[in-house]
PDB file of C-alpha atoms in Angstrom:
ATOM      1  CA  MET A   1     -85.400 -10.079  15.810  1.00  0.00           C
ATOM      2  CA  THR A   2     -84.898  -7.446  13.096  1.00  0.00           C
ATOM      3  CA  THR A   3     -81.525  -6.454  14.556  1.00  0.00           C
ATOM      4  CA  PHE A   4     -80.364 -10.089  14.356  1.00  0.00           C
ATOM      5  CA  LYS A   5     -81.374 -10.315  10.679  1.00  0.00           C
ATOM      6  CA  GLN A   6     -79.685  -6.993   9.880  1.00  0.00           C
ATOM      7  CA  ASN A   7     -76.544  -8.074  11.726  1.00  0.00           C
ATOM      8  CA  THR A   8     -76.464 -11.384   9.835  1.00  0.00           C
ATOM      9  CA  LYS A   9     -77.054  -9.624   6.511  1.00  0.00           C
ATOM     10  CA  PHE A  10     -74.229  -7.181   7.283  1.00  0.00           C
ATOM     11  CA  LYS A  11     -71.877 -10.093   8.032  1.00  0.00           C
ATOM     12  CA  ILE A  12     -72.806 -11.884   4.828  1.00  0.00           C
ATOM     13  CA  ILE A  13     -72.283  -8.759   2.719  1.00  0.00           C
ATOM     14  CA  THR A  14     -69.003  -7.975   4.477  1.00  0.00           C
ATOM     15  CA  ALA A  15     -67.798 -11.542   3.928  1.00  0.00           C
ATOM     16  CA  TRP A  16     -68.577 -11.327   0.208  1.00  0.00           C
ATOM     17  CA  VAL A  17     -66.803  -7.980  -0.101  1.00  0.00           C
ATOM     18  CA  LEU A  18     -63.719  -9.472   1.565  1.00  0.00           C
ATOM     19  CA  GLN A  19     -63.879 -12.560  -0.646  1.00  0.00           C
ATOM     20  CA  ILE A  20     -64.050 -10.404  -3.766  1.00  0.00           C
ATOM     21  CA  LEU A  21     -61.169  -8.191  -2.590  1.00  0.00           C
ATOM     22  CA  LEU A  22     -59.011 -11.228  -1.871  1.00  0.00           C
ATOM     23  CA  ALA A  23     -59.929 -12.867  -5.174  1.00  0.00           C
ATOM     24  CA  ALA A  24     -59.207  -9.673  -7.118  1.00  0.00           C
ATOM     25  CA  SER A  25     -55.834  -9.191  -5.427  1.00  0.00           C
ATOM     26  CA  LEU A  26     -54.797 -12.798  -5.975  1.00  0.00           C
ATOM     27  CA  THR A  27     -56.023 -12.789  -9.585  1.00  0.00           C
ATOM     28  CA  TYR A  28     -54.120  -9.589 -10.335  1.00  0.00           C
ATOM     29  CA  GLY A  29     -50.913 -10.938  -8.803  1.00  0.00           C
ATOM     30  CA  GLY A  30     -51.254 -14.305 -10.482  1.00  0.00           C
ATOM     31  CA  LEU A  31     -51.977 -12.899 -13.925  1.00  0.00           C
ATOM     32  CA  MET A  32     -49.173 -10.362 -13.622  1.00  0.00           C
ATOM     33  CA  LYS A  33     -46.722 -13.166 -12.887  1.00  0.00           C
ATOM     34  CA  LEU A  34     -47.975 -15.262 -15.805  1.00  0.00           C
ATOM     35  CA  VAL A  35     -48.427 -12.734 -18.616  1.00  0.00           C
ATOM     36  CA  THR A  36     -45.933  -9.965 -17.913  1.00  0.00           C
ATOM     37  CA  PRO A  37     -42.433 -10.517 -19.331  1.00  0.00           C
ATOM     38  CA  VAL A  38     -39.845 -11.220 -16.637  1.00  0.00           C
ATOM     39  CA  ASP A  39     -37.760  -8.139 -17.511  1.00  0.00           C
ATOM     40  CA  GLN A  40     -40.798  -5.909 -16.977  1.00  0.00           C
ATOM     41  CA  LEU A  41     -41.747  -7.708 -13.761  1.00  0.00           C
ATOM     42  CA  THR A  42     -38.214  -7.178 -12.461  1.00  0.00           C
ATOM     43  CA  GLN A  43     -38.803  -3.436 -12.627  1.00  0.00           C
ATOM     44  CA  ILE A  44     -41.890  -3.841 -10.426  1.00  0.00           C
ATOM     45  CA  TRP A  45     -40.636  -6.674  -8.191  1.00  0.00           C
ATOM     46  CA  PRO A  46     -36.800  -6.878  -8.119  1.00  0.00           C
ATOM     47  CA  TRP A  47     -36.872 -10.365  -6.568  1.00  0.00           C
ATOM     48  CA  VAL A  48     -38.267 -11.832  -9.802  1.00  0.00           C
ATOM     49  CA  SER A  49     -34.870 -11.774 -11.518  1.00  0.00           C
ATOM     50  CA  GLN A  50     -33.278 -13.553  -8.553  1.00  0.00           C
ATOM     51  CA  VAL A  51     -35.507 -16.641  -8.393  1.00  0.00           C
ATOM     52  CA  PRO A  52     -36.119 -19.486 -10.856  1.00  0.00           C
ATOM     53  CA  ASN A  53     -38.968 -18.950 -13.295  1.00  0.00           C
ATOM     54  CA  GLN A  54     -40.621 -22.081 -11.906  1.00  0.00           C
ATOM     55  CA  LEU A  55     -41.011 -20.365  -8.515  1.00  0.00           C
ATOM     56  CA  LEU A  56     -42.565 -17.336 -10.193  1.00  0.00           C
ATOM     57  CA  TRP A  57     -45.004 -19.458 -12.194  1.00  0.00           C
ATOM     58  CA  GLY A  58     -45.735 -21.702  -9.228  1.00  0.00           C
ATOM     59  CA  THR A  59     -46.714 -18.747  -7.067  1.00  0.00           C
ATOM     60  CA  ALA A  60     -48.821 -17.418  -9.941  1.00  0.00           C
ATOM     61  CA  ILE A  61     -50.769 -20.666 -10.118  1.00  0.00           C
ATOM     62  CA  VAL A  62     -51.196 -20.765  -6.333  1.00  0.00           C
ATOM     63  CA  ASP A  63     -52.466 -17.171  -6.444  1.00  0.00           C
ATOM     64  CA  LEU A  64     -55.034 -18.033  -9.113  1.00  0.00           C
ATOM     65  CA  LEU A  65     -56.147 -21.182  -7.312  1.00  0.00           C
ATOM     66  CA  GLY A  66     -56.606 -19.103  -4.158  1.00  0.00           C
ATOM     67  CA  ALA A  67     -58.718 -16.586  -6.063  1.00  0.00           C
ATOM     68  CA  VAL A  68     -60.976 -19.330  -7.398  1.00  0.00           C
ATOM     69  CA  GLY A  69     -61.116 -21.227  -4.123  1.00  0.00           C
ATOM     70  CA  ILE A  70     -62.066 -18.259  -1.965  1.00  0.00           C
ATOM     71  CA  VAL A  71     -65.127 -17.446  -4.100  1.00  0.00           C
ATOM     72  CA  PHE A  72     -66.496 -20.392  -6.065  1.00  0.00           C
ATOM     73  CA  PRO A  73     -67.203 -22.934  -3.291  1.00  0.00           C
ATOM     74  CA  LYS A  74     -69.346 -20.343  -1.476  1.00  0.00           C
ATOM     75  CA  LEU A  75     -70.902 -19.059  -4.697  1.00  0.00           C
ATOM     76  CA  PHE A  76     -71.942 -22.551  -5.797  1.00  0.00           C
ATOM     77  CA  PRO A  77     -72.609 -24.149  -2.415  1.00  0.00           C
ATOM     78  CA  ILE A  78     -71.694 -27.707  -3.282  1.00  0.00           C
ATOM     79  CA  LYS A  79     -68.793 -27.824  -0.804  1.00  0.00           C
ATOM     80  CA  PRO A  80     -68.679 -24.343   0.782  1.00  0.00           C
ATOM     81  CA  GLN A  81     -66.191 -25.524   3.434  1.00  0.00           C
ATOM     82  CA  LEU A  82     -63.545 -25.514   0.683  1.00  0.00           C
ATOM     83  CA  SER A  83     -63.563 -21.714   0.865  1.00  0.00           C
ATOM     84  CA  ARG A  84     -62.537 -21.947   4.521  1.00  0.00           C
ATOM     85  CA  TRP A  85     -59.671 -24.282   3.629  1.00  0.00           C
ATOM     86  CA  THR A  86     -58.664 -21.902   0.861  1.00  0.00           C
ATOM     87  CA  ALA A  87     -58.603 -19.049   3.395  1.00  0.00           C
ATOM     88  CA  TYR A  88     -56.167 -21.055   5.524  1.00  0.00           C
ATOM     89  CA  GLY A  89     -54.106 -21.630   2.389  1.00  0.00           C
ATOM     90  CA  ILE A  90     -54.065 -17.897   1.685  1.00  0.00           C
ATOM     91  CA  LEU A  91     -52.826 -17.298   5.229  1.00  0.00           C
ATOM     92  CA  GLY A  92     -50.041 -19.798   4.593  1.00  0.00           C
ATOM     93  CA  LEU A  93     -49.210 -18.202   1.257  1.00  0.00           C
ATOM     94  CA  MET A  94     -49.014 -14.717   2.769  1.00  0.00           C
ATOM     95  CA  LEU A  95     -46.931 -15.960   5.706  1.00  0.00           C
ATOM     96  CA  SER A  96     -44.560 -17.635   3.239  1.00  0.00           C
ATOM     97  CA  ALA A  97     -44.305 -14.403   1.247  1.00  0.00           C
ATOM     98  CA  ILE A  98     -43.565 -12.431   4.412  1.00  0.00           C
ATOM     99  CA  ILE A  99     -40.845 -14.864   5.452  1.00  0.00           C
ATOM    100  CA  PHE A 100     -39.404 -14.818   1.913  1.00  0.00           C
ATOM    101  CA  HIS A 101     -39.158 -11.032   1.941  1.00  0.00           C
ATOM    102  CA  VAL A 102     -37.881 -10.759   5.518  1.00  0.00           C
ATOM    103  CA  VAL A 103     -35.091 -13.260   4.777  1.00  0.00           C
ATOM    104  CA  ARG A 104     -34.165 -11.166   1.744  1.00  0.00           C
ATOM    105  CA  ASP A 105     -34.188  -7.973   3.860  1.00  0.00           C
ATOM    106  CA  GLU A 106     -37.156  -6.562   1.915  1.00  0.00           C
ATOM    107  CA  MET A 107     -39.228  -5.472   4.892  1.00  0.00           C
ATOM    108  CA  ARG A 108     -40.711  -2.529   3.013  1.00  0.00           C
ATOM    109  CA  VAL A 109     -42.714  -4.790   0.705  1.00  0.00           C
ATOM    110  CA  ILE A 110     -44.519  -6.970   3.266  1.00  0.00           C
ATOM    111  CA  GLY A 111     -47.250  -4.459   4.072  1.00  0.00           C
ATOM    112  CA  PHE A 112     -49.596  -5.750   1.399  1.00  0.00           C
ATOM    113  CA  ASN A 113     -49.065  -9.352   2.510  1.00  0.00           C
ATOM    114  CA  ILE A 114     -49.937  -8.356   6.071  1.00  0.00           C
ATOM    115  CA  PHE A 115     -53.010  -6.509   4.791  1.00  0.00           C
ATOM    116  CA  LEU A 116     -54.221  -9.606   2.916  1.00  0.00           C
ATOM    117  CA  MET A 117     -53.617 -11.732   6.021  1.00  0.00           C
ATOM    118  CA  ILE A 118     -55.755  -9.361   8.088  1.00  0.00           C
ATOM    119  CA  LEU A 119     -58.556  -9.460   5.491  1.00  0.00           C
ATOM    120  CA  THR A 120     -58.411 -13.258   5.504  1.00  0.00           C
ATOM    121  CA  LEU A 121     -58.501 -13.454   9.305  1.00  0.00           C
ATOM    122  CA  ILE A 122     -61.517 -11.145   9.395  1.00  0.00           C
ATOM    123  CA  LEU A 123     -63.219 -13.304   6.757  1.00  0.00           C
ATOM    124  CA  LEU A 124     -62.572 -16.461   8.786  1.00  0.00           C
ATOM    125  CA  LYS A 125     -63.991 -14.760  11.867  1.00  0.00           C
ATOM    126  CA  LEU A 126     -67.135 -13.753   9.947  1.00  0.00           C
ATOM    127  CA  TRP A 127     -67.577 -17.297   8.681  1.00  0.00           C
ATOM    128  CA  LYS A 128     -67.132 -18.687  12.173  1.00  0.00           C
ATOM    129  CA  SER A 129     -70.055 -16.622  13.410  1.00  0.00           C
ATOM    130  CA  GLU A 130     -72.389 -17.805  10.601  1.00  0.00           C
TER     131      GLU A 130
END
């Protein structure tokens, strides 16, 4: 019985750590896209100068919504299933980013997107076993 409780507690803590990591990553990316001048962003992410500003801002808003959606529904358990739907959205966002970069022959920059996808898949697996 104690092992079951410890195992469940470990899963809950691990899930929260993953949620916070995902939220922090998405918040950082979203805020960078919104508050950093485009010429400075271009030095970090060359693709920024080659897409419309609306795409940049749109992805920033989606990033920030993902950060909120992965944490707040579970934190304030009014509709905690929204976090699961947000996780699926994050998977879609990361897959879109990977496709975007592969099409542009920027394979070297997809590692972080793959990493976030793996974190999200692990989180979904942890939630499934709750």
